[in-house]
Coordinates of C-alpha atoms in Angstrom, one line a residue:
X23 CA 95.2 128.5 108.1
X24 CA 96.7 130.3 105.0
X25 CA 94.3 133.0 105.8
X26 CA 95.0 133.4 109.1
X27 CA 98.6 133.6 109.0
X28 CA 98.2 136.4 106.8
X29 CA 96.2 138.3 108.8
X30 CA 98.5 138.3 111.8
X31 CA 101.3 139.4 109.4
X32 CA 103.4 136.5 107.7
X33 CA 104.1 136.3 104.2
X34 CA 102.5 133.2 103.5
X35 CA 103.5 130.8 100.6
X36 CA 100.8 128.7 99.0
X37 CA 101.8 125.6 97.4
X38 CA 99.9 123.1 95.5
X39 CA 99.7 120.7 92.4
X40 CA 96.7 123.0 91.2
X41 CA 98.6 126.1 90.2
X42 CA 95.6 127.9 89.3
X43 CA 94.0 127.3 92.9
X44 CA 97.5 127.6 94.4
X45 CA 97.6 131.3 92.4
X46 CA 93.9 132.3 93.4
X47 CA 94.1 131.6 97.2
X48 CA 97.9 133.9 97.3
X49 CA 96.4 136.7 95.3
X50 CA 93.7 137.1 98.0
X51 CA 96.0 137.4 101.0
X52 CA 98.7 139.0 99.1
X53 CA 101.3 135.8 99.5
X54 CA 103.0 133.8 97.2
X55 CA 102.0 130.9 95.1
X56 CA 104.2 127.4 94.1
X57 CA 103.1 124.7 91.7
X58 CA 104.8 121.9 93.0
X59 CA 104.2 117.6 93.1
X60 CA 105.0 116.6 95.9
X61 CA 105.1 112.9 94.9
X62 CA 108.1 113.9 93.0
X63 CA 110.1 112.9 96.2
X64 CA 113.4 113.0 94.8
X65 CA 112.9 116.6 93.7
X66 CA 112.4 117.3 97.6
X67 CA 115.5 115.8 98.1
X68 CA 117.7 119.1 97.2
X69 CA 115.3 121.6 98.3
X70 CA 116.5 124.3 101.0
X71 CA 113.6 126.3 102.7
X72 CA 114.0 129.2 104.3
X73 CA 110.8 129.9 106.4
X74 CA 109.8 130.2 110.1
X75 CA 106.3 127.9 110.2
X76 CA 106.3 125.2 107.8
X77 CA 101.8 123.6 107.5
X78 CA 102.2 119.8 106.3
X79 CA 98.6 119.5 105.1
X80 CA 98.8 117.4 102.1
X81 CA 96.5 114.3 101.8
X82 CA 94.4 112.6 100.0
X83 CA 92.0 109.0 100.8
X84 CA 90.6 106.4 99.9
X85 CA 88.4 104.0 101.4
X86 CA 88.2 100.4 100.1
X87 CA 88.8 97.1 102.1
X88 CA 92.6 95.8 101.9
X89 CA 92.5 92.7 99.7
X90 CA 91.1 95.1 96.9
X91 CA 93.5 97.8 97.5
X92 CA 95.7 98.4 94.8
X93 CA 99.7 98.3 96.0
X94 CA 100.5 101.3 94.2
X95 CA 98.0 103.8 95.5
X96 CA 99.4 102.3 99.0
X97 CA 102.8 103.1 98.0
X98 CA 101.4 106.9 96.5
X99 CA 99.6 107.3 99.6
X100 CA 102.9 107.4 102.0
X101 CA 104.7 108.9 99.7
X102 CA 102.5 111.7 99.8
X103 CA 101.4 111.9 103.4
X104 CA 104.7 110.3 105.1
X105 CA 107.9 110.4 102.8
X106 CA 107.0 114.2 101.6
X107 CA 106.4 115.9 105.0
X108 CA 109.3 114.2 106.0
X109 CA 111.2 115.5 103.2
X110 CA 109.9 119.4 103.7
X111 CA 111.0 119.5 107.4
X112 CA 114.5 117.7 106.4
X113 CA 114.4 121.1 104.1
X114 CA 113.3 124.2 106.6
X115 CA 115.6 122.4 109.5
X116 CA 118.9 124.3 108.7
X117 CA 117.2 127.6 108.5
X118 CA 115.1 127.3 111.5
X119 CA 118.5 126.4 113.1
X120 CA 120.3 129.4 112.4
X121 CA 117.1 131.3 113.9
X122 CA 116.5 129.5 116.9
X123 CA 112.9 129.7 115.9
X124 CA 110.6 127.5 114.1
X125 CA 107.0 125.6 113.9
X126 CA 106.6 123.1 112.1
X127 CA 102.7 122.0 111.9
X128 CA 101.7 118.3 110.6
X129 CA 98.0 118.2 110.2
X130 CA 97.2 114.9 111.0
X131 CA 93.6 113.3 111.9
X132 CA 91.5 111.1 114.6
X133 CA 92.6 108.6 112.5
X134 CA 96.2 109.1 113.5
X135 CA 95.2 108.0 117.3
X136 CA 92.6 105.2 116.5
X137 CA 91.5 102.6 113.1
X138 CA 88.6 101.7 111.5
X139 CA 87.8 99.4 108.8
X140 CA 88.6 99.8 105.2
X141 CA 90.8 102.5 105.6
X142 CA 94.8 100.7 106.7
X143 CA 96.3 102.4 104.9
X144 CA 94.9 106.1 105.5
X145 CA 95.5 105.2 109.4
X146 CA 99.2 103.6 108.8
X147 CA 100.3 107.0 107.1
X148 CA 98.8 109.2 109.9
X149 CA 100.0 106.8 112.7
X150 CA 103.6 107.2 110.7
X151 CA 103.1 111.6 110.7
X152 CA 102.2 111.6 114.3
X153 CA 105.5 109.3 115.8
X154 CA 107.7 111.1 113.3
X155 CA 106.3 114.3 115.0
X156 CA 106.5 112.9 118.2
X157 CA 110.4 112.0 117.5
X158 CA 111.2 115.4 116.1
X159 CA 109.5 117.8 118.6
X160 CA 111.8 116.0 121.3
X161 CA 115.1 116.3 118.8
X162 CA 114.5 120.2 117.6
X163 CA 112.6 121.3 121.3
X164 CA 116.4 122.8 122.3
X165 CA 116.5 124.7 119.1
X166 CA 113.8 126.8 119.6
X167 CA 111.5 124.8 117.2
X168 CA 108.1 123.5 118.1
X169 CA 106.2 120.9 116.1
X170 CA 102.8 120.7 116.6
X171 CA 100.1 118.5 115.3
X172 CA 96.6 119.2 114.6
X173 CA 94.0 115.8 114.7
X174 CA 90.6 117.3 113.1
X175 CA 87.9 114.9 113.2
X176 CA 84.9 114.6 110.7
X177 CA 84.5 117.4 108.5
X178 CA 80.9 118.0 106.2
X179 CA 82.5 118.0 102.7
X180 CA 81.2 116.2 99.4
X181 CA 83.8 113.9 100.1
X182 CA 82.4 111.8 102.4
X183 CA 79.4 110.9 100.3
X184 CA 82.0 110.1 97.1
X185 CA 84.1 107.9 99.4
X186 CA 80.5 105.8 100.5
X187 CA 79.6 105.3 97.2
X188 CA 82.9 104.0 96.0
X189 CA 82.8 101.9 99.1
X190 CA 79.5 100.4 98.2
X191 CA 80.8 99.8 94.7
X192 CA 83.5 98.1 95.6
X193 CA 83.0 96.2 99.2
X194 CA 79.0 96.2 99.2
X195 CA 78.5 92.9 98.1
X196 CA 80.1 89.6 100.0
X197 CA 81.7 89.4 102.9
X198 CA 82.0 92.5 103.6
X199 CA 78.6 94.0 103.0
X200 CA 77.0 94.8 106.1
X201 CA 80.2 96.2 107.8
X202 CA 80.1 98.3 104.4
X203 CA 77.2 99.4 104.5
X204 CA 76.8 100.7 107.9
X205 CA 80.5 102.9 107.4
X206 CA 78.9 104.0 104.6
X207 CA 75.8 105.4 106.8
X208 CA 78.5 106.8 109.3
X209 CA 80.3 108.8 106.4
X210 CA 77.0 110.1 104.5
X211 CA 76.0 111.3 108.4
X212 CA 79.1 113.4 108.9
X213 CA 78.9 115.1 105.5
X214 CA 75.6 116.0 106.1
X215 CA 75.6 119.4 106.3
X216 CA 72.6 120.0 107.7
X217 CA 73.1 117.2 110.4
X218 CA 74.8 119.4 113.2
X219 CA 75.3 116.5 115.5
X220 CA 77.5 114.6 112.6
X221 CA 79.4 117.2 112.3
X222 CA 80.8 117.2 115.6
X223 CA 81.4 113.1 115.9
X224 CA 83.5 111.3 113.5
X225 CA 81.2 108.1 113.8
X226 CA 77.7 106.9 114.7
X227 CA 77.7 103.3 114.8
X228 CA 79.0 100.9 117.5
X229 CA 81.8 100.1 115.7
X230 CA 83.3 103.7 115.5
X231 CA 82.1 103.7 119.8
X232 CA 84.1 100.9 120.2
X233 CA 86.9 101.9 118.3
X234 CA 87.0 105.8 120.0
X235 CA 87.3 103.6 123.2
X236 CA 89.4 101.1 122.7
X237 CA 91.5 104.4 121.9
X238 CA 91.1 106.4 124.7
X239 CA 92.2 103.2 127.3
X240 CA 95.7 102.7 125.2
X241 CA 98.2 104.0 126.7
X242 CA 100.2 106.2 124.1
X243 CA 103.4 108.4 125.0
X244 CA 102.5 111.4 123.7
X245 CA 103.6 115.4 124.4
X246 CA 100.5 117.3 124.0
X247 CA 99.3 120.8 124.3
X248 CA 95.9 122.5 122.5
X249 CA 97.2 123.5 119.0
X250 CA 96.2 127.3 119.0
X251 CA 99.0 127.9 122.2
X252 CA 101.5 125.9 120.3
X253 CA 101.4 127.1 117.2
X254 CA 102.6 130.6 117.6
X255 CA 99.7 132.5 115.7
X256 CA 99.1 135.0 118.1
X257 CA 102.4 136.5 117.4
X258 CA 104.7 135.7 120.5
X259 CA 107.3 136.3 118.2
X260 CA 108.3 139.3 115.7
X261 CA 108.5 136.6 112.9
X262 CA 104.8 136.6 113.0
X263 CA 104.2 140.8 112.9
X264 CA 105.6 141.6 110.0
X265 CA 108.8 140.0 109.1
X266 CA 107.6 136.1 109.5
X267 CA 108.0 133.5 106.3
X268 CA 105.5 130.9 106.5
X269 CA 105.1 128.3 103.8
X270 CA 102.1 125.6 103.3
X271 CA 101.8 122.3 102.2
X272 CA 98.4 121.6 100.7
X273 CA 96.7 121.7 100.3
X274 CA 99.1 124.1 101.5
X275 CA 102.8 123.0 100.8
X276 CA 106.6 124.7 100.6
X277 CA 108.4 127.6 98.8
X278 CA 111.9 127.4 98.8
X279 CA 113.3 131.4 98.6

């Protein structure tokens, strides 16, 4: 996305907690880098953005069953993924106003339209991003502003083969072992890189089947177009030739200028 951007001629911001990684990513497409935490929430409180397309990508998971699941990392995980991208839009609002122009992009997941097991609280803070969206596109829509929401599904990274063994660790014995085990099958499948097929479904076993259809049949009041004509990349706008601010939230984040 950061990439991207660039190319098509906005000066991107690149924020992260890694400042190193924030630094190295800007240097190559010639943007801007901020070191920021964004579970420091009350920080975000005062902060004024002034950019034109604002990326909410920040995230992080977990995958345990609930009665193990510590009550803080719940509490972290909102903060992060619910509390913070609401606080970053409450920031870029006033500026977009003034321009009559603005995108606002939540990345959100499959998991923001449908639940599995051992994973509440991952789903609850994606179901959260995608009504706040919902609410927002239909408050700022008169404004200019557009707020779009990506949903990617299973992506081959290391990750998913970390987050099954930590599952078997901790869930992989009583009374939850055999639903355990076979999640963990379904996760080490779609970060298979080699496994083409994985790649393209987030789940292989019946009860990822069921749950895709149980999602599809309910009925869910939702305004929804294909990302890529939403999001103003192609450069509809002068913003995005040459004089366009666009800031990330990690991993991408915000820069407040």
């Amino acid at each position: 996305c950061a990439r991207e951007l660039a190319r098509r001629g906005a000066s991107v911001t690149v924020a992260d907690i890694d400042d190193v990684a924030a630094k190295s990513l800007a240097q190559e497409i010639d943007g801007n880098a901020w070191a920021v935490d964004l579970l420091d929430v009350q920080a975000l409180e005062e902060l004024q953005l002034q950019t034109d397309i604002l990326v909410n990508n920040a995230g992080v998971q977990s995958i345990n069953e609930i009665a193990e699941f510590p009550p803080e990392r719940f509490r972290m995980m909102m903060a992060l993924m619910v509390e913070a991208p609401f606080l970053l839009v409450r920031a870029a609002l006033p500026h977009m106003y003034r321009s009559e122009f603005g995108r606002i992009i939540n990345v959100s997941s499959m998991g923001g339209r449908f639940a599995g097991p051992f994973g509440g609280w991952y789903h609850a803070s994606k179901f959260a991003l995608e009504g706040l969206s919902d609410s927002l596109r239909s408050e700022v829509a008169p404004f200019g502003i557009d707020v779009v929401v990506i949903e990617p599904g299973g992506i081959a990274t290391e990750w998913a083969d970390i987050a099954a063994d930590h599952l078997e660790e901790t869930s992989g014995s009583g009374p939850y072992a055999d639903q355990a085990a076979a999640v963990a099958q379904t996760l080490r499948r779609s970060g298979d890189r080699d496994d083409r097929g994985a790649r393209r479904r987030l789940s292989l076993d019946r009860h990822g089947a069921d749950l895709r259809e149980r999602g599809r049949r309910r009925p869910r009041a939702r305004v929804r177009r294909p990302a890529a004509r939403r999001a103003g990349l192609a450069g509809r706008r002068r913003r995005l030739t040459g004089a366009g601010r666009a800031s990330l939230t990690p991993d991408g984040h915000t820069h407040p200028q």
